[in-house]
PDB file of C-alpha atoms and ligand atoms in Angstrom:
ATOM      1  CA  MET A   1      -5.526  17.355  58.353  1.00 88.00           C
ATOM      2  CA  ARG A   2      -3.782  18.590  61.553  1.00 93.00           C
ATOM      3  CA  GLN A   3      -4.729  15.585  63.431  1.00 93.00           C
ATOM      4  CA  ARG A   4      -3.643  13.320  61.112  1.00 95.00           C
ATOM      5  CA  VAL A   5      -0.227  14.768  60.911  1.00 96.00           C
ATOM      6  CA  ARG A   6      -0.035  14.613  64.715  1.00 96.00           C
ATOM      7  CA  LYS A   7      -0.940  11.130  64.714  1.00 94.00           C
ATOM      8  CA  GLY A   8       1.498  10.259  61.869  1.00 94.00           C
ATOM      9  CA  ILE A   9       4.300  11.851  64.045  1.00 95.00           C
ATOM     10  CA  LEU A  10       3.171   9.654  67.096  1.00 94.00           C
ATOM     11  CA  ALA A  11       2.960   6.222  65.053  1.00 91.00           C
ATOM     12  CA  PHE A  12       6.580   6.995  63.561  1.00 93.00           C
ATOM     13  CA  LEU A  13       7.669   7.634  66.890  1.00 92.00           C
ATOM     14  CA  ALA A  14       6.043   4.731  68.252  1.00 88.00           C
ATOM     15  CA  LEU A  15       8.207   2.486  65.809  1.00 89.00           C
ATOM     16  CA  LEU A  16      11.390   4.251  67.236  1.00 90.00           C
ATOM     17  CA  PHE A  17      10.316   3.657  70.601  1.00 87.00           C
ATOM     18  CA  PRO A  18      12.894   0.932  71.226  1.00 85.00           C
ATOM     19  CA  LEU A  19      15.725   3.135  70.537  1.00 86.00           C
ATOM     20  CA  LEU A  20      14.091   6.692  71.696  1.00 88.00           C
ATOM     21  CA  PHE A  21      13.264   4.545  75.119  1.00 87.00           C
ATOM     22  CA  LEU A  22      16.792   4.642  75.889  1.00 88.00           C
ATOM     23  CA  PHE A  23      16.812   8.244  76.170  1.00 93.00           C
ATOM     24  CA  LEU A  24      13.678   8.728  78.199  1.00 92.00           C
ATOM     25  CA  SER A  25      14.192   5.718  80.421  1.00 89.00           C
ATOM     26  CA  PRO A  26      13.215   6.245  84.347  1.00 90.00           C
ATOM     27  CA  PHE A  27      15.275   3.284  85.035  1.00 89.00           C
ATOM     28  CA  ILE A  28      18.517   3.700  82.924  1.00 90.00           C
ATOM     29  CA  ILE A  29      18.747   7.299  84.698  1.00 94.00           C
ATOM     30  CA  VAL A  30      18.947   5.758  87.734  1.00 95.00           C
ATOM     31  CA  LEU A  31      21.384   2.916  86.728  1.00 92.00           C
ATOM     32  CA  SER A  32      23.447   5.823  85.482  1.00 94.00           C
ATOM     33  CA  ALA A  33      23.525   7.665  88.589  1.00 96.00           C
ATOM     34  CA  MET A  34      24.609   4.499  90.439  1.00 96.00           C
ATOM     35  CA  GLY A  35      27.656   4.860  88.166  1.00 93.00           C
ATOM     36  CA  GLY A  36      28.008   8.702  88.845  1.00 95.00           C
ATOM     37  CA  VAL A  37      26.821   9.440  85.480  1.00 96.00           C
ATOM     38  CA  ILE A  38      24.415  12.193  84.033  1.00 96.00           C
ATOM     39  CA  ASN A  39      23.196  10.292  81.103  1.00 95.00           C
ATOM     40  CA  GLY A  40      20.915  11.175  77.905  1.00 95.00           C
ATOM     41  CA  SER A  41      17.613  10.828  79.878  1.00 95.00           C
ATOM     42  CA  ALA A  42      18.538  13.210  82.370  1.00 97.00           C
ATOM     43  CA  ILE A  43      19.683  15.648  79.664  1.00 97.00           C
ATOM     44  CA  ILE A  44      16.253  15.129  77.927  1.00 96.00           C
ATOM     45  CA  PHE A  45      14.610  15.721  80.984  1.00 97.00           C
ATOM     46  CA  ALA A  46      16.049  19.025  81.662  1.00 97.00           C
ATOM     47  CA  MET A  47      15.409  19.935  78.172  1.00 97.00           C
ATOM     48  CA  LEU A  48      11.751  19.083  78.489  1.00 97.00           C
ATOM     49  CA  PHE A  49      11.540  21.261  81.557  1.00 97.00           C
ATOM     50  CA  LEU A  50      13.061  24.179  79.537  1.00 97.00           C
ATOM     51  CA  LEU A  51      10.914  23.839  76.561  1.00 96.00           C
ATOM     52  CA  SER A  52       7.702  23.452  79.003  1.00 97.00           C
ATOM     53  CA  LEU A  53       8.616  27.329  79.792  1.00 97.00           C
ATOM     54  CA  VAL A  54       7.101  28.080  76.458  1.00 96.00           C
ATOM     55  CA  GLY A  55       5.821  24.965  74.670  1.00 95.00           C
ATOM     56  CA  SER A  56       3.740  23.855  78.069  1.00 96.00           C
ATOM     57  CA  ARG A  57       3.136  20.244  77.319  1.00 96.00           C
ATOM     58  CA  LEU A  58       3.273  19.885  73.550  1.00 97.00           C
ATOM     59  CA  PHE A  59       5.707  17.355  73.854  1.00 96.00           C
ATOM     60  CA  CYS A  60       3.215  14.890  75.402  1.00 96.00           C
ATOM     61  CA  GLY A  61       0.340  15.513  72.533  1.00 95.00           C
ATOM     62  CA  TRP A  62       2.923  15.425  69.741  1.00 97.00           C
ATOM     63  CA  LEU A  63       6.027  13.869  70.502  1.00 96.00           C
ATOM     64  CA  CYS A  64       5.743  11.414  73.208  1.00 95.00           C
ATOM     65  CA  PRO A  65       6.343   7.615  71.992  1.00 93.00           C
ATOM     66  CA  GLY A  66       5.142   6.314  75.494  1.00 90.00           C
ATOM     67  CA  GLY A  67       1.992   8.825  74.661  1.00 92.00           C
ATOM     68  CA  ALA A  68       1.635   7.024  71.073  1.00 92.00           C
ATOM     69  CA  VAL A  69       2.076   3.568  72.696  1.00 90.00           C
ATOM     70  CA  GLN A  70      -0.934   4.678  75.296  1.00 91.00           C
ATOM     71  CA  ASP A  71      -3.276   5.812  72.297  1.00 90.00           C
ATOM     72  CA  THR A  72      -3.119   2.314  70.558  1.00 87.00           C
ATOM     73  CA  ALA A  73      -3.852   0.680  73.901  1.00 87.00           C
ATOM     74  CA  SER A  74      -6.887   2.714  74.157  1.00 84.00           C
ATOM     75  CA  ASN A  75      -8.203   0.929  71.258  1.00 83.00           C
ATOM     76  CA  ALA A  76      -8.941  -1.827  73.947  1.00 85.00           C
ATOM     77  CA  ASN A  77     -10.193   0.593  76.452  1.00 87.00           C
ATOM     78  CA  ASP A  78     -11.054   4.325  75.676  1.00 85.00           C
ATOM     79  CA  LYS A  79     -13.032   5.152  78.640  1.00 85.00           C
ATOM     80  CA  PRO A  80     -11.595   7.868  80.757  1.00 86.00           C
ATOM     81  CA  TRP A  81     -10.341   7.107  83.857  1.00 80.00           C
ATOM     82  CA  ASN A  82     -12.390   8.177  86.756  1.00 76.00           C
ATOM     83  CA  SER A  83     -10.231   8.199  90.163  1.00 75.00           C
ATOM     84  CA  SER A  84      -9.944  11.218  92.488  1.00 73.00           C
ATOM     85  CA  TRP A  85      -6.207  10.556  92.829  1.00 80.00           C
ATOM     86  CA  LYS A  86      -5.338   9.604  89.492  1.00 82.00           C
ATOM     87  CA  ASN A  87      -3.506  12.670  88.749  1.00 88.00           C
ATOM     88  CA  ALA A  88      -1.673  12.846  92.262  1.00 87.00           C
ATOM     89  CA  TRP A  89       0.275   9.491  92.067  1.00 90.00           C
ATOM     90  CA  LYS A  90       2.555  10.691  89.221  1.00 92.00           C
ATOM     91  CA  TYR A  91       3.912  13.543  91.637  1.00 95.00           C
ATOM     92  CA  ILE A  92       4.339  11.322  94.872  1.00 94.00           C
ATOM     93  CA  ILE A  93       6.078   8.680  92.551  1.00 94.00           C
ATOM     94  CA  TRP A  94       8.404  11.479  90.920  1.00 96.00           C
ATOM     95  CA  ILE A  95       9.025  12.962  94.069  1.00 97.00           C
ATOM     96  CA  ILE A  96      10.685   9.720  95.814  1.00 96.00           C
ATOM     97  CA  TRP A  97      12.247   8.900  92.055  1.00 97.00           C
ATOM     98  CA  LEU A  98      14.109  12.287  91.614  1.00 97.00           C
ATOM     99  CA  SER A  99      14.954  12.440  95.275  1.00 97.00           C
ATOM    100  CA  PHE A 100      16.952   8.987  94.954  1.00 97.00           C
ATOM    101  CA  ILE A 101      18.431  10.010  91.888  1.00 97.00           C
ATOM    102  CA  ILE A 102      19.725  13.245  93.302  1.00 97.00           C
ATOM    103  CA  LEU A 103      21.044  11.482  96.150  1.00 97.00           C
ATOM    104  CA  LEU A 104      22.935   8.948  93.766  1.00 97.00           C
ATOM    105  CA  TRP A 105      24.420  12.036  92.393  1.00 96.00           C
ATOM    106  CA  ILE A 106      25.768  13.490  95.610  1.00 96.00           C
ATOM    107  CA  MET A 107      27.038  10.308  96.769  1.00 95.00           C
ATOM    108  CA  HIS A 108      28.954   9.571  93.320  1.00 93.00           C
ATOM    109  CA  LYS A 109      30.575  13.246  92.937  1.00 87.00           C
ATOM    110  CA  PRO A 110      32.262  14.222  90.843  1.00 92.00           C
ATOM    111  CA  LEU A 111      29.524  13.438  88.325  1.00 94.00           C
ATOM    112  CA  LYS A 112      30.412  12.942  84.391  1.00 94.00           C
ATOM    113  CA  VAL A 113      28.100  13.653  81.935  1.00 96.00           C
ATOM    114  CA  ASN A 114      27.839  11.288  78.885  1.00 94.00           C
ATOM    115  CA  PHE A 115      24.617  11.405  76.713  1.00 95.00           C
ATOM    116  CA  PHE A 116      25.055   7.827  75.282  1.00 93.00           C
ATOM    117  CA  TYR A 117      25.927   5.890  78.652  1.00 91.00           C
ATOM    118  CA  MET A 118      24.102   2.750  78.574  1.00 84.00           C
ATOM    119  CA  THR A 119      22.617   3.013  75.062  1.00 84.00           C
ATOM    120  CA  GLY A 120      24.219  -0.052  73.921  1.00 83.00           C
ATOM    121  CA  ILE A 121      21.537  -2.879  73.369  1.00 79.00           C
ATOM    122  CA  ASN A 122      22.099  -5.714  75.481  1.00 84.00           C
ATOM    123  CA  ILE A 123      19.938  -8.162  77.116  1.00 87.00           C
ATOM    124  CA  TYR A 124      19.240  -6.291  80.156  1.00 82.00           C
ATOM    125  CA  ILE A 125      18.211  -3.172  78.236  1.00 82.00           C
ATOM    126  CA  VAL A 126      15.806  -5.309  76.082  1.00 86.00           C
ATOM    127  CA  ILE A 127      14.157  -6.929  79.421  1.00 86.00           C
ATOM    128  CA  ILE A 128      13.902  -3.387  80.588  1.00 83.00           C
ATOM    129  CA  TYR A 129      12.211  -1.900  77.437  1.00 86.00           C
ATOM    130  CA  PHE A 130       9.704  -4.995  77.651  1.00 87.00           C
ATOM    131  CA  ILE A 131       8.592  -4.348  81.412  1.00 88.00           C
ATOM    132  CA  VAL A 132       8.323  -0.583  80.451  1.00 85.00           C
ATOM    133  CA  VAL A 133       6.206  -1.309  77.265  1.00 87.00           C
ATOM    134  CA  SER A 134       4.123  -3.945  79.136  1.00 90.00           C
ATOM    135  CA  LEU A 135       3.808  -1.488  82.083  1.00 89.00           C
ATOM    136  CA  ILE A 136       2.295   1.297  79.740  1.00 89.00           C
ATOM    137  CA  TYR A 137       0.173  -1.046  77.744  1.00 88.00           C
ATOM    138  CA  GLY A 138      -1.535  -2.915  80.947  1.00 90.00           C
ATOM    139  CA  PHE A 139      -1.841   0.068  82.896  1.00 90.00           C
ATOM    140  CA  THR A 140      -3.648   2.244  80.141  1.00 91.00           C
ATOM    141  CA  ILE A 141      -5.782  -1.120  79.426  1.00 91.00           C
ATOM    142  CA  ALA A 142      -6.537  -1.472  82.929  1.00 91.00           C
ATOM    143  CA  THR A 143      -7.239   2.469  83.491  1.00 90.00           C
ATOM    144  CA  GLY A 144      -8.686   3.755  80.407  1.00 89.00           C
ATOM    145  CA  LYS A 145      -7.464   6.928  77.840  1.00 91.00           C
ATOM    146  CA  ARG A 146      -3.781   8.081  78.725  1.00 92.00           C
ATOM    147  CA  GLY A 147      -3.848   6.301  82.191  1.00 91.00           C
ATOM    148  CA  MET A 148      -0.270   6.672  82.525  1.00 90.00           C
ATOM    149  CA  CYS A 149      -0.008  10.041  81.642  1.00 92.00           C
ATOM    150  CA  HIS A 150      -2.516  10.928  84.321  1.00 92.00           C
ATOM    151  CA  SER A 151      -0.706   8.712  87.066  1.00 91.00           C
ATOM    152  CA  LEU A 152       2.728   7.325  86.123  1.00 89.00           C
ATOM    153  CA  CYS A 153       4.485   9.552  83.809  1.00 92.00           C
ATOM    154  CA  TRP A 154       7.975  10.358  85.177  1.00 94.00           C
ATOM    155  CA  MET A 155       8.423  13.411  82.729  1.00 95.00           C
ATOM    156  CA  ALA A 156       5.011  14.987  82.994  1.00 95.00           C
ATOM    157  CA  PRO A 157       5.764  16.721  86.471  1.00 97.00           C
ATOM    158  CA  PHE A 158       9.036  18.284  84.881  1.00 97.00           C
ATOM    159  CA  MET A 159       6.709  20.097  82.432  1.00 97.00           C
ATOM    160  CA  VAL A 160       4.057  20.869  84.904  1.00 97.00           C
ATOM    161  CA  ILE A 161       6.558  22.489  86.743  1.00 97.00           C
ATOM    162  CA  GLY A 162       7.971  24.426  83.716  1.00 97.00           C
ATOM    163  CA  GLU A 163       4.139  25.856  83.074  1.00 96.00           C
ATOM    164  CA  LYS A 164       3.828  27.024  86.641  1.00 95.00           C
ATOM    165  CA  ILE A 165       7.235  28.447  86.822  1.00 96.00           C
ATOM    166  CA  ALA A 166       6.460  30.323  83.457  1.00 96.00           C
ATOM    167  CA  ASP A 167       3.206  31.510  84.811  1.00 94.00           C
ATOM    168  CA  PHE A 168       4.641  32.714  87.990  1.00 94.00           C
ATOM    169  CA  LEU A 169       7.426  34.720  85.875  1.00 95.00           C
ATOM    170  CA  HIS A 170       4.906  35.804  83.572  1.00 94.00           C
ATOM    171  CA  ILE A 171       6.558  34.139  80.372  1.00 94.00           C
ATOM    172  CA  PRO A 172       4.382  33.700  77.256  1.00 95.00           C
ATOM    173  CA  ARG A 173       3.419  30.112  76.692  1.00 96.00           C
ATOM    174  CA  PHE A 174       1.231  27.923  74.915  1.00 95.00           C
ATOM    175  CA  ARG A 175      -2.189  27.940  75.898  1.00 94.00           C
ATOM    176  CA  LEU A 176      -5.738  26.988  74.915  1.00 95.00           C
ATOM    177  CA  LYS A 177      -8.185  30.027  74.404  1.00 93.00           C
ATOM    178  CA  ALA A 178     -11.680  29.845  74.925  1.00 93.00           C
ATOM    179  CA  ASP A 179     -14.887  31.641  73.855  1.00 92.00           C
ATOM    180  CA  SER A 180     -17.683  30.914  76.199  1.00 91.00           C
ATOM    181  CA  LYS A 181     -20.329  32.661  74.036  1.00 92.00           C
ATOM    182  CA  ALA A 182     -19.585  30.576  71.011  1.00 94.00           C
ATOM    183  CA  CYS A 183     -19.996  27.341  72.799  1.00 94.00           C
ATOM    184  CA  ILE A 184     -23.516  25.507  72.167  1.00 95.00           C
ATOM    185  CA  SER A 185     -22.232  22.665  74.924  1.00 92.00           C
ATOM    186  CA  CYS A 186     -22.412  19.746  72.237  1.00 95.00           C
ATOM    187  CA  GLY A 187     -19.945  17.949  74.003  1.00 93.00           C
ATOM    188  CA  LYS A 188     -17.740  16.659  71.268  1.00 95.00           C
ATOM    189  CA  CYS A 189     -14.490  18.288  72.701  1.00 96.00           C
ATOM    190  CA  ASN A 190     -14.764  16.045  75.783  1.00 94.00           C
ATOM    191  CA  LYS A 191     -15.482  13.000  73.814  1.00 93.00           C
ATOM    192  CA  ARG A 192     -12.239  13.702  71.756  1.00 93.00           C
ATOM    193  CA  CYS A 193     -10.093  14.734  74.586  1.00 95.00           C
ATOM    194  CA  PRO A 194      -7.366  12.077  74.994  1.00 93.00           C
ATOM    195  CA  MET A 195      -6.747  13.240  78.418  1.00 93.00           C
ATOM    196  CA  SER A 196     -10.701  12.902  79.386  1.00 92.00           C
ATOM    197  CA  LEU A 197     -10.950  16.575  80.496  1.00 93.00           C
ATOM    198  CA  ASP A 198     -14.202  18.183  81.116  1.00 93.00           C
ATOM    199  CA  VAL A 199     -13.119  20.721  78.098  1.00 95.00           C
ATOM    200  CA  CYS A 200     -16.800  21.972  77.444  1.00 95.00           C
ATOM    201  CA  GLU A 201     -17.035  23.009  81.160  1.00 93.00           C
ATOM    202  CA  MET A 202     -13.737  24.693  80.990  1.00 93.00           C
ATOM    203  CA  VAL A 203     -14.934  26.541  77.839  1.00 94.00           C
ATOM    204  CA  LYS A 204     -18.435  27.654  79.404  1.00 92.00           C
ATOM    205  CA  LYS A 205     -15.920  29.234  82.437  1.00 87.00           C
ATOM    206  CA  GLY A 206     -13.871  30.894  79.475  1.00 85.00           C
ATOM    207  CA  LEU A 207     -10.762  29.185  81.058  1.00 80.00           C
ATOM    208  CA  ILE A 208      -8.772  25.989  79.830  1.00 81.00           C
ATOM    209  CA  GLY A 209      -5.970  25.964  82.252  1.00 82.00           C
ATOM    210  CA  SER A 210      -5.554  22.379  83.336  1.00 89.00           C
ATOM    211  CA  THR A 211      -2.109  21.263  83.826  1.00 91.00           C
ATOM    212  CA  GLU A 212      -3.300  17.566  82.332  1.00 93.00           C
ATOM    213  CA  CYS A 213      -3.888  19.316  78.741  1.00 95.00           C
ATOM    214  CA  ILE A 214      -1.092  17.945  76.349  1.00 95.00           C
ATOM    215  CA  GLY A 215      -1.790  20.478  73.859  1.00 95.00           C
ATOM    216  CA  CYS A 216      -3.071  17.697  71.157  1.00 96.00           C
ATOM    217  CA  LEU A 217      -5.459  20.293  69.895  1.00 96.00           C
ATOM    218  CA  GLU A 218      -8.212  17.600  69.175  1.00 95.00           C
ATOM    219  CA  CYS A 219     -10.679  19.814  70.908  1.00 96.00           C
ATOM    220  CA  VAL A 220      -9.616  22.705  68.741  1.00 96.00           C
ATOM    221  CA  ASP A 221     -10.042  20.685  65.512  1.00 96.00           C
ATOM    222  CA  THR A 222     -13.529  19.049  66.411  1.00 96.00           C
ATOM    223  CA  CYS A 223     -15.005  22.066  67.998  1.00 96.00           C
ATOM    224  CA  PRO A 224     -18.006  22.950  65.528  1.00 95.00           C
ATOM    225  CA  LYS A 225     -18.283  26.605  66.678  1.00 94.00           C
ATOM    226  CA  ASN A 226     -14.878  27.321  66.778  1.00 94.00           C
ATOM    227  CA  ALA A 227     -15.038  28.188  70.455  1.00 95.00           C
ATOM    228  CA  ILE A 228     -11.584  26.817  71.097  1.00 95.00           C
ATOM    229  CA  SER A 229      -8.255  28.568  69.907  1.00 94.00           C
ATOM    230  CA  PHE A 230      -4.614  28.464  70.792  1.00 94.00           C
ATOM    231  CA  GLY A 231      -1.681  30.594  70.855  1.00 92.00           C
ATOM    232  CA  ILE A 232       1.327  31.699  72.645  1.00 93.00           C
ATOM    233  CA  SER A 233       0.236  34.249  75.796  1.00 89.00           C
ATOM    234  CA  ARG A 234       1.062  35.323  79.367  1.00 87.00           C
ATOM    235  CA  LYS A 235      -1.358  33.948  82.312  1.00 81.00           C
ATOM    236  CA  THR A 236      -3.697  36.918  83.227  1.00 72.00           C
ATOM    237  CA  LYS A 237      -5.746  36.851  86.523  1.00 60.00           C
ATOM    238  CA  GLY A 238      -6.543  33.017  86.145  1.00 49.00           C
ATOM    239  CA  ARG A 239      -7.954  33.137  82.592  1.00 47.00           C
ATOM    240  CA  THR A 240      -6.238  32.535  79.390  1.00 43.00           C
ATOM    241  CA  LYS A 241      -5.871  35.565  76.993  1.00 38.00           C
TER     242      LYS A 241
HETATM  243  S1  SF4 B 301      -8.003  19.889  76.426  1.00 83.44           S
HETATM  244 FE1  SF4 B 301      -7.924  19.926  73.925  1.00 83.44          FE
HETATM  245  S2  SF4 B 301      -5.746  20.180  73.902  1.00 83.44           S
HETATM  246 FE2  SF4 B 301      -5.929  19.490  75.898  1.00 83.44          FE
HETATM  247  S3  SF4 B 301      -5.442  17.681  75.875  1.00 83.44           S
HETATM  248 FE3  SF4 B 301      -7.977  18.100  75.865  1.00 83.44          FE
HETATM  249  S4  SF4 B 301      -8.454  17.787  73.606  1.00 83.44           S
HETATM  250 FE4  SF4 B 301      -6.199  17.844  73.861  1.00 83.44          FE
HETATM  251  S1  SF4 B 302     -17.182  20.858  70.989  1.00 83.44           S
HETATM  252 FE1  SF4 B 302     -17.287  23.361  70.970  1.00 83.44          FE
HETATM  253  S2  SF4 B 302     -19.430  23.673  71.009  1.00 83.44           S
HETATM  254 FE2  SF4 B 302     -19.440  21.748  71.824  1.00 83.44          FE
HETATM  255  S3  SF4 B 302     -18.966  21.766  73.946  1.00 83.44           S
HETATM  256 FE3  SF4 B 302     -16.897  21.740  73.112  1.00 83.44          FE
HETATM  257  S4  SF4 B 302     -16.429  23.884  72.959  1.00 83.44           S
HETATM  258 FE4  SF4 B 302     -18.647  23.813  73.301  1.00 83.44          FE
END
């Protein structure tokens, strides 16, 4: 039932993506910065960072329309993407992209805040939309499940940094909890994980702490032995409790 609700929410948000995209765009934030404006995307990325201090990456698993598009593309390629650098690329791209935006903001001071800047529909926005959606589809089909989340997502680093800061400051946040004794190594959790994580191995170690976990709860709902649960808690000596 829970997964039906999650997938229903994602499917609905995928329908709204042509509108939501304007507030999650990695390009419109740059165009806005060139005009000296802090736009809706910038404000939402800041909110995602703040939410991740408690909510970790629940946005990715439950609310991201880009994730929903990728889940659809996974019908064409549902293999895990096995590349040793797959998770590193997004941070390299993100640092360059964010540095460029900050530089533009500094160059165009004083800045104005306009949440709805460049949210009118015109031919350029339509072209940008199709480029982004094609990139998400094409990349996921070429790489595998949630390939873009792993390697290209410009929002994920904000949330991973939020998780790290929460752990550093001992702020309780959303976590999975593992009962290693209950696990029978059936591997069902691995098959269901949209981020292709080795959940079984993490459970056996009593630790599910990957920054690639998007909190979708597929593993919780599929485990026949209830070896995985979830809750809000502080980090304790590298283990989730
Ligand atoms: S580890 Fe579990 S909650 Fe995290 S992404 Fe994989 S299936 Fe979802
Ligand atoms: S589904 Fe549950 S029992 Fe099976 S490997 Fe995963 S954690 Fe262990």
